[in-house]
Short mmCIF file of C-alpha atoms and ligand atoms in Angstrom, two decimals:
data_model
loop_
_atom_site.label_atom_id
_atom_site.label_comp_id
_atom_site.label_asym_id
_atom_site.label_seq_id
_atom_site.Cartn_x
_atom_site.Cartn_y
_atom_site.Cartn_z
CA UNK A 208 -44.19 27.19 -32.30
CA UNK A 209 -41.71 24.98 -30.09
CA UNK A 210 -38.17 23.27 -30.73
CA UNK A 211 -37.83 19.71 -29.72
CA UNK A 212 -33.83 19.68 -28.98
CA UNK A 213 -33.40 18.52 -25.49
CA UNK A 214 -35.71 16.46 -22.65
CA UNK A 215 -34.11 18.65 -20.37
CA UNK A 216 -36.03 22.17 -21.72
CA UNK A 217 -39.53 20.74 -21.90
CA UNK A 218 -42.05 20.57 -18.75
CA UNK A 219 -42.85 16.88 -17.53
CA UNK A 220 -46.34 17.51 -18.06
CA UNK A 221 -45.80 18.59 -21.93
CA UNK A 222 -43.47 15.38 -21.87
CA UNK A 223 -46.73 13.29 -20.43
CA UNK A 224 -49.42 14.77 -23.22
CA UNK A 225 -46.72 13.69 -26.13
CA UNK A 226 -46.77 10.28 -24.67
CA UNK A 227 -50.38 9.87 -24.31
CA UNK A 228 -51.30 11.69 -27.47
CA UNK A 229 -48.35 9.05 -29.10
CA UNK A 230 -50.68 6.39 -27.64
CA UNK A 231 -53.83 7.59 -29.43
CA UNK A 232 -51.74 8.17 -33.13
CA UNK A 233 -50.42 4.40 -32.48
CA UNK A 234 -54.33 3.36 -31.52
CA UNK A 235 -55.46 4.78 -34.57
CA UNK A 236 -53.05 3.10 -37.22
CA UNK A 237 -54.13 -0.53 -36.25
CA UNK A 238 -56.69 -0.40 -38.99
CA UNK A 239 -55.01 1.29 -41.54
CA UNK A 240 -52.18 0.85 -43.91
CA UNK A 241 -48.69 2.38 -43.93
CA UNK A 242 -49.39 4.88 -46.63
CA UNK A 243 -53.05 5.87 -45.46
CA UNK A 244 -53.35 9.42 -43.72
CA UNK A 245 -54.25 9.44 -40.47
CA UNK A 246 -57.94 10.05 -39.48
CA UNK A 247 -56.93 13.64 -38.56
CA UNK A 248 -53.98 14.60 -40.60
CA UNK A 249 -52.09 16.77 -38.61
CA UNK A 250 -49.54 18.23 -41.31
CA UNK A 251 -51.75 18.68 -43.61
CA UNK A 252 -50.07 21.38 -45.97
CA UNK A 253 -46.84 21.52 -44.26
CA UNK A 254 -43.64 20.70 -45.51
CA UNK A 255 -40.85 19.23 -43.29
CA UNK A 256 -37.10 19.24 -44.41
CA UNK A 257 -35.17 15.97 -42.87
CA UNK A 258 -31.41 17.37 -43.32
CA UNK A 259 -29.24 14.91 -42.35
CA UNK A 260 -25.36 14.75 -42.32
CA UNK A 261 -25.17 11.20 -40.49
CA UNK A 262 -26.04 7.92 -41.48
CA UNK A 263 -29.79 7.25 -40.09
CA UNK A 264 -32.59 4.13 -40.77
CA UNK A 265 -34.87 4.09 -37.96
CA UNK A 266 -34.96 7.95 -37.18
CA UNK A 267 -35.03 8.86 -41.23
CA UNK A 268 -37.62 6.42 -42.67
CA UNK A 269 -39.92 7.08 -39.63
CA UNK A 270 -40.06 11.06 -39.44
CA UNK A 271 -40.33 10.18 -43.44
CA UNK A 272 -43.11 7.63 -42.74
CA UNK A 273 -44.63 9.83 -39.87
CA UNK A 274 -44.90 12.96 -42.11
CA UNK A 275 -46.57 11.11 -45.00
CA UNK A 276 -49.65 9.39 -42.38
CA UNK A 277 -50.47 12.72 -41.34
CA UNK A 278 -50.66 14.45 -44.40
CA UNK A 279 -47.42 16.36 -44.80
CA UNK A 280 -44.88 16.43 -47.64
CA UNK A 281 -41.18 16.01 -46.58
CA UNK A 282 -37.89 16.84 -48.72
CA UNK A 283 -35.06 14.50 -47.48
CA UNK A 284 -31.72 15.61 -48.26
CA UNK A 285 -28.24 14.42 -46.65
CA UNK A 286 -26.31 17.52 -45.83
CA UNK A 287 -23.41 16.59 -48.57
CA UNK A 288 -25.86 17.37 -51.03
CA UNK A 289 -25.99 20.94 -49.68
CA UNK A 290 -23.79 23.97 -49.76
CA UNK A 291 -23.48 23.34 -46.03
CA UNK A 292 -20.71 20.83 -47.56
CA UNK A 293 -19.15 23.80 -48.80
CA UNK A 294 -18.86 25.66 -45.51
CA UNK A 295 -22.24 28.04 -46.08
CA UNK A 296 -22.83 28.74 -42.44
CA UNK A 297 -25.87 27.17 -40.69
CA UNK A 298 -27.38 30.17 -39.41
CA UNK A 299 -27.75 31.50 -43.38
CA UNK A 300 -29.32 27.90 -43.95
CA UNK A 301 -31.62 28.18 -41.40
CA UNK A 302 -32.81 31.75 -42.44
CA UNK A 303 -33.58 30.34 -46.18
CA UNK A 304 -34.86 27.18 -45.53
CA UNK A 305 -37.19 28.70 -43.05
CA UNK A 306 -38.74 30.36 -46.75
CA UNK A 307 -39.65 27.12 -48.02
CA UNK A 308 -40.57 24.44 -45.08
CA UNK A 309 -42.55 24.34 -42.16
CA UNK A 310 -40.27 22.16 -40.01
CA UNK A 311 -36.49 21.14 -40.15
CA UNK A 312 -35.31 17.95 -38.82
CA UNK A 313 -31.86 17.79 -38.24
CA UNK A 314 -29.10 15.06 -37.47
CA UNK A 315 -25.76 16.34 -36.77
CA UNK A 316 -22.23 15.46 -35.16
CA UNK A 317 -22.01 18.93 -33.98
CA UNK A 318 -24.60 20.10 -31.66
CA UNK A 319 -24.09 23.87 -32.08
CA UNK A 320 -25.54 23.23 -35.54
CA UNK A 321 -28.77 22.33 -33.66
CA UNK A 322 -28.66 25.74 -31.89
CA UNK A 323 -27.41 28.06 -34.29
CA UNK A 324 -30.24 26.42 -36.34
CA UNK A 325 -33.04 27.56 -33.85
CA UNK A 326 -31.80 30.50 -33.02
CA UNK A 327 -32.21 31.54 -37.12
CA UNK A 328 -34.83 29.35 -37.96
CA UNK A 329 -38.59 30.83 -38.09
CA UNK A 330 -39.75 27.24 -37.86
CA UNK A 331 -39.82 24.64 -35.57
CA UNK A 332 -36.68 22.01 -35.25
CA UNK A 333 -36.12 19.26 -34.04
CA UNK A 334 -33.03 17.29 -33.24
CA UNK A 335 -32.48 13.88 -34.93
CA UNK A 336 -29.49 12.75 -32.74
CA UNK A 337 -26.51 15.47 -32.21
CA UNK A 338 -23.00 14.04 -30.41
CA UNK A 339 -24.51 15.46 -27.41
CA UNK A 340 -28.08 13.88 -27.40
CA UNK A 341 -30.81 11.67 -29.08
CA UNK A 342 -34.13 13.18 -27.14
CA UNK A 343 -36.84 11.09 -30.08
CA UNK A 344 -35.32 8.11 -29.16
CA UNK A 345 -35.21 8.17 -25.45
CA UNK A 346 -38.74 10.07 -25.55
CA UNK A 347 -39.52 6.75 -27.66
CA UNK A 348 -37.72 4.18 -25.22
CA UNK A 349 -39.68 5.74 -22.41
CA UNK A 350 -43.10 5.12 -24.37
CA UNK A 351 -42.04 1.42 -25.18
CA UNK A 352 -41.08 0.84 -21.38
CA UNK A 353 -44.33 1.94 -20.25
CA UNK A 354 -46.11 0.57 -22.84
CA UNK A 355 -44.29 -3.41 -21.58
CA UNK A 356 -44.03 -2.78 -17.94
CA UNK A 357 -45.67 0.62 -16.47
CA UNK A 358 -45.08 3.70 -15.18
CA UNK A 359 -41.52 4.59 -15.25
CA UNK A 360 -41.31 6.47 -12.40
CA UNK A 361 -39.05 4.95 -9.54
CA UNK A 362 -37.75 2.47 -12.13
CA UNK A 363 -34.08 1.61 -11.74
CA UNK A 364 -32.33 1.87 -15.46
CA UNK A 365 -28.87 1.00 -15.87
CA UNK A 366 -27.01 2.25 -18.88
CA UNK A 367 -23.97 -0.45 -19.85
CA UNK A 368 -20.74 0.43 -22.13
CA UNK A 369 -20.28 3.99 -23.83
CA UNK A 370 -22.21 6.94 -21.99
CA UNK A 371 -22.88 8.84 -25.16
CA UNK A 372 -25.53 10.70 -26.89
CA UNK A 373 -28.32 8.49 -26.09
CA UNK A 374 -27.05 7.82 -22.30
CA UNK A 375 -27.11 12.08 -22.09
CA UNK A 376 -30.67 11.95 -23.04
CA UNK A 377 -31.37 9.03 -20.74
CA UNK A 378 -30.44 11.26 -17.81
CA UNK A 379 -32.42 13.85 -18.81
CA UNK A 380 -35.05 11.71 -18.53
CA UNK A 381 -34.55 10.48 -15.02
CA UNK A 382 -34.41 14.18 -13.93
CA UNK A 383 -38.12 14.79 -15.31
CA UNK A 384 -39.77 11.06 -15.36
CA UNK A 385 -38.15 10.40 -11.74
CA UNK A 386 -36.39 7.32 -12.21
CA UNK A 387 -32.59 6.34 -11.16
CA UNK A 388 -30.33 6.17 -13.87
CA UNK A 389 -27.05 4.09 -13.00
CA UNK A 390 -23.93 4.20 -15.64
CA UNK A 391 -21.50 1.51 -15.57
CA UNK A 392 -18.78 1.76 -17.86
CA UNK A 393 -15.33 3.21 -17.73
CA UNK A 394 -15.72 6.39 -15.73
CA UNK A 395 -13.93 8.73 -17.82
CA UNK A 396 -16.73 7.27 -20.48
CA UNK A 397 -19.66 8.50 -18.47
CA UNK A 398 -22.62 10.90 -19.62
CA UNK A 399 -22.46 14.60 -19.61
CA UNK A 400 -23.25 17.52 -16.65
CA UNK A 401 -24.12 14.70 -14.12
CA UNK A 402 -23.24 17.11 -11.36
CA UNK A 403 -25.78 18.14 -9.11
CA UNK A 404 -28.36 15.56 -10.89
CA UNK A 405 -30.44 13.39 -7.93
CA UNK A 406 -31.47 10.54 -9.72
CA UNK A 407 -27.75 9.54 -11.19
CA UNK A 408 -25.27 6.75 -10.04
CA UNK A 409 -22.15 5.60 -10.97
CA UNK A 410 -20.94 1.78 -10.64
CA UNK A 411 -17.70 0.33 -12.00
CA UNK A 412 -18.72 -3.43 -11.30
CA UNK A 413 -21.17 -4.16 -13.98
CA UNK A 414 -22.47 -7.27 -11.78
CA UNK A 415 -23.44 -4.97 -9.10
CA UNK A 416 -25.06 -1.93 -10.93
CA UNK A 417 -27.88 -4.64 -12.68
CA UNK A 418 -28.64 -5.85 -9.02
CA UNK A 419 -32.34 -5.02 -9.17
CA UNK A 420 -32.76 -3.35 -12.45
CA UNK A 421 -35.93 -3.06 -14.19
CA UNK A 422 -34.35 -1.98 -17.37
CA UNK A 423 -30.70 -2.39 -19.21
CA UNK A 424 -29.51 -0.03 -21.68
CA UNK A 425 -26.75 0.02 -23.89
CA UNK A 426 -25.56 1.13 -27.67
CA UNK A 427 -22.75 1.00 -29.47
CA UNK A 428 -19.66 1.59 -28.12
CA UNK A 429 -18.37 4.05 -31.15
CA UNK A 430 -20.71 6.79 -32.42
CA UNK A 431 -20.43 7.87 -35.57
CA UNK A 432 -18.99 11.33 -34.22
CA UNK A 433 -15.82 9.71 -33.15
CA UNK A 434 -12.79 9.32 -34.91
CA UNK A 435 -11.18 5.77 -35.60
CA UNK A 436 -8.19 7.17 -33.00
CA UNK A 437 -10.88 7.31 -30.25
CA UNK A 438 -12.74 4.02 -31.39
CA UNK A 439 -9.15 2.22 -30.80
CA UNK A 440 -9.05 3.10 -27.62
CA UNK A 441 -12.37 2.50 -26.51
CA UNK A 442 -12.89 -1.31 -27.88
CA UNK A 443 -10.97 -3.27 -24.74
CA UNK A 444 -11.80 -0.95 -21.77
CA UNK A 445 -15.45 -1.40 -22.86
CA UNK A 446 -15.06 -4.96 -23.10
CA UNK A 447 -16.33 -5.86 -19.87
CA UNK A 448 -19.40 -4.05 -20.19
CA UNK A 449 -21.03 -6.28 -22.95
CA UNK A 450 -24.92 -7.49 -21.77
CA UNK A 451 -24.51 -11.40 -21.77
CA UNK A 452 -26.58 -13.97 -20.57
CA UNK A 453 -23.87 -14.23 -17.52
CA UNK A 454 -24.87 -10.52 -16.69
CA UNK A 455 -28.71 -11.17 -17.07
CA UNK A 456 -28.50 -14.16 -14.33
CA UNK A 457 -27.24 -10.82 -11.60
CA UNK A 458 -30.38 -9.30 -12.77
CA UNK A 459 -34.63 -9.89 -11.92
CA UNK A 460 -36.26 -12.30 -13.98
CA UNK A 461 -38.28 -9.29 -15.41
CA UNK A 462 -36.02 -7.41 -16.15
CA UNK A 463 -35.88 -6.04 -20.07
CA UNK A 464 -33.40 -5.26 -21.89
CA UNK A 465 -33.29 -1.98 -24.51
CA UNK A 466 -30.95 -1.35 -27.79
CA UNK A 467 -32.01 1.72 -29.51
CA UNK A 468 -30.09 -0.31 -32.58
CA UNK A 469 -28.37 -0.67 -34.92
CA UNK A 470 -26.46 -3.67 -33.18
CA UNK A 471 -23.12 -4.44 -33.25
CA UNK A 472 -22.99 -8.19 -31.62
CA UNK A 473 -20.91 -10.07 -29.42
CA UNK A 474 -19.60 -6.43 -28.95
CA UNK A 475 -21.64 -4.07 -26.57
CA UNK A 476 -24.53 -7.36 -26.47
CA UNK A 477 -24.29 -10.74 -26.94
CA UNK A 478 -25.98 -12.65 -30.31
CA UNK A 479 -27.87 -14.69 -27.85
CA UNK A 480 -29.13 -11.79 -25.78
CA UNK A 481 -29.97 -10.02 -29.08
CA UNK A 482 -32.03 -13.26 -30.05
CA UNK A 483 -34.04 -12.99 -26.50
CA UNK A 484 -34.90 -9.02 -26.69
CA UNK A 485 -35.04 -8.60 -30.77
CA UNK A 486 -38.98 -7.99 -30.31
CA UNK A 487 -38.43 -5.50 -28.09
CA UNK A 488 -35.77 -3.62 -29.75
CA UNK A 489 -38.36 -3.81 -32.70
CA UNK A 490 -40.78 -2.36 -30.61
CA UNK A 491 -38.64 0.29 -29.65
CA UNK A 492 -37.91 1.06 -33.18
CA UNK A 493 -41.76 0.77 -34.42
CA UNK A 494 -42.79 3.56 -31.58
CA UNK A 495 -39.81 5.91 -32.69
CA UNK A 496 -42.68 7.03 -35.45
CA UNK A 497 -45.86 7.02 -32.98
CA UNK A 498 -43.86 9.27 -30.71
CA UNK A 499 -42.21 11.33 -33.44
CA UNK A 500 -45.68 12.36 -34.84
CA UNK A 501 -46.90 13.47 -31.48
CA UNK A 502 -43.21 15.90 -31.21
CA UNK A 503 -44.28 17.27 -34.54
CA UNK A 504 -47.65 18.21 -33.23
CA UNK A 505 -46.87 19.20 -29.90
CA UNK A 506 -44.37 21.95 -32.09
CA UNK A 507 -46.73 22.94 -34.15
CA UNK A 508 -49.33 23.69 -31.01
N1 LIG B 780 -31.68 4.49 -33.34
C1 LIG B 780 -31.49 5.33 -34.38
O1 LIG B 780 -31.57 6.58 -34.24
O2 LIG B 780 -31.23 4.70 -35.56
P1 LIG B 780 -30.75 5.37 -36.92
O3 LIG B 780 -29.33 5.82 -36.73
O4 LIG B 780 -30.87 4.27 -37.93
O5 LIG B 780 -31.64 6.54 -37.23
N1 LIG B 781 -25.19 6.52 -30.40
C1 LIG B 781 -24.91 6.05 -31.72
C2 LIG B 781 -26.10 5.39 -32.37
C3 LIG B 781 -27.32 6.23 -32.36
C4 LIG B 781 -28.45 5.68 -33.18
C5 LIG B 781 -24.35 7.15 -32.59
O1 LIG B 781 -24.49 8.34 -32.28
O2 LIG B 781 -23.74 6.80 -33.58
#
């Protein structure tokens, strides 16, 4: 049984068999419909709790989606609906639900909730975005990337605007895919623990960090952790960190452009550079469930 919290505790090479064995699920499904199990239905049996106390499309439909193909059963609740609303502590949560389900999927806006979850939880979790990271999606980004363009490795990736959850995962990533990962945004703005990482850079001048990119990054500038106080604040020093077509001329023709959505335009990217890269944020959003239901394997194995 394994956790699936952060890139940062799993080997590259357990990292590498999710993506290829993500490559085979996706392979499979071409033939099939949405609601027909997968040739091998790897949950058959199980039962997987999504518990979720944020707002969520993409990650909520497709564990929901995922867990239905391969023969699972999942019990979707929003966290408001539970007596965790009510202050019962996570760790009792964990110890109960652990009774019932097989798995536990959670999305918080406190990441301790992740860990006091696995450290009482006789089942496997996995984290569904936490204010500290996002590890499906970037584990999903990395797929899509390789999927369009190659192997990642060596790769320059340039994160743009708010160095948040996603960003933290994103340079987790560099560490074990070995590719650089360059932030430009307000420093104080940055990702978390960058010290003593090899593949990180900062640049202020957002002209100058996409000089050679193969890949530009960015999200929202507010996550839904922060409080309208710190959203205030955050809305004009980001402003010159918004992906525009102006910014895509400093770049190589090639060079794609990622939103992990959903998409706040003419804010942190422009409606026209939305219009360009929609497929690809689709695509991005599509593999979030080929990837997903390799993680759930991979803990179960
Ligand atoms: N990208 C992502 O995690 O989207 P949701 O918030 O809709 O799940
Ligand atoms: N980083 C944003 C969006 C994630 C899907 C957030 O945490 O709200």
């Amino acid at each position: 049984m394994k956790n699936f919290i952060d890139i940062q505790e799993i080997s590259l090479s357990q990292l590498r068999n999710i993506l290829e064995d993500s490559a085979c699920l996706k392979n499979f499904r071409t033939k099939l419909l949405k609601g027909e199990l997968d040739t091998e239905p790897a949950l058959s049996g199980r039962i997987v709790a999504l518990l979720f106390k944020k707002p969520s499309t993409r990650t909520r439909f497709s564990f929901d989606v995922g867990i239905t193909q391969m023969g699972g059963k999942s019990i979707s609740i929003s966290s408001n609906e539970m007596q965790l609303s009510n202050a019962e502590q996570m760790t009792d949560t964990a110890q109960v639900l652990s009774q019932y389900v097989d798995m536990i999927v959670l999305r918080t806006d406190n990441h301790h909730d992740l860990l006091d979850l696995t450290e009482n939880s006789a089942v496997p979790v996995i984290n569904g975005l936490s204010n500290f990271s996002h590890p499906c999606q970037v584990l999903a980004d990395i797929f899509t990337f390789e999927e369009l363009v190659g192997s990642i490795k060596g790769k320059k990736v340039v994160w743009l605007g708010d160095g948040n959850n996603v960003c933290n995962s994103y340079l987790q990533a560099a560490e074990k895919f070995d590719f650089e990962f360059v932030y430009s945004g307000p420093k104080a703005f940055g990702p978390d623990n960058v010290k003593g990482s090899l593949h990180y850079g900062y640049e202020k001048d957002p002209e100058n960090a996409v000089d050679s990119a193969d890949l530009l990054v960015t999200d929202t500038w507010f996550s839904m952790h922060q409080t309208e106080m710190e959203r205030s604040k955050r809305a004009t020093l980001m402003e010159d960190y918004c992906i525009t077509e102006g910014l895509l001329r400093s770049t190589k023709s090639e060079c794609l452009v990622f939103h992990c959505m959903p998409i706040y335009r003419d804010k942190e990217i422009s409606t026209q550079v939305v219009e360009r890269f929609f497929k690809v944020f689709l695509s991005q959003a599509e593999n979030r469930l080929h990837v997903q239901k390799s993680i759930m394997k991979w803990c179960f194995s």
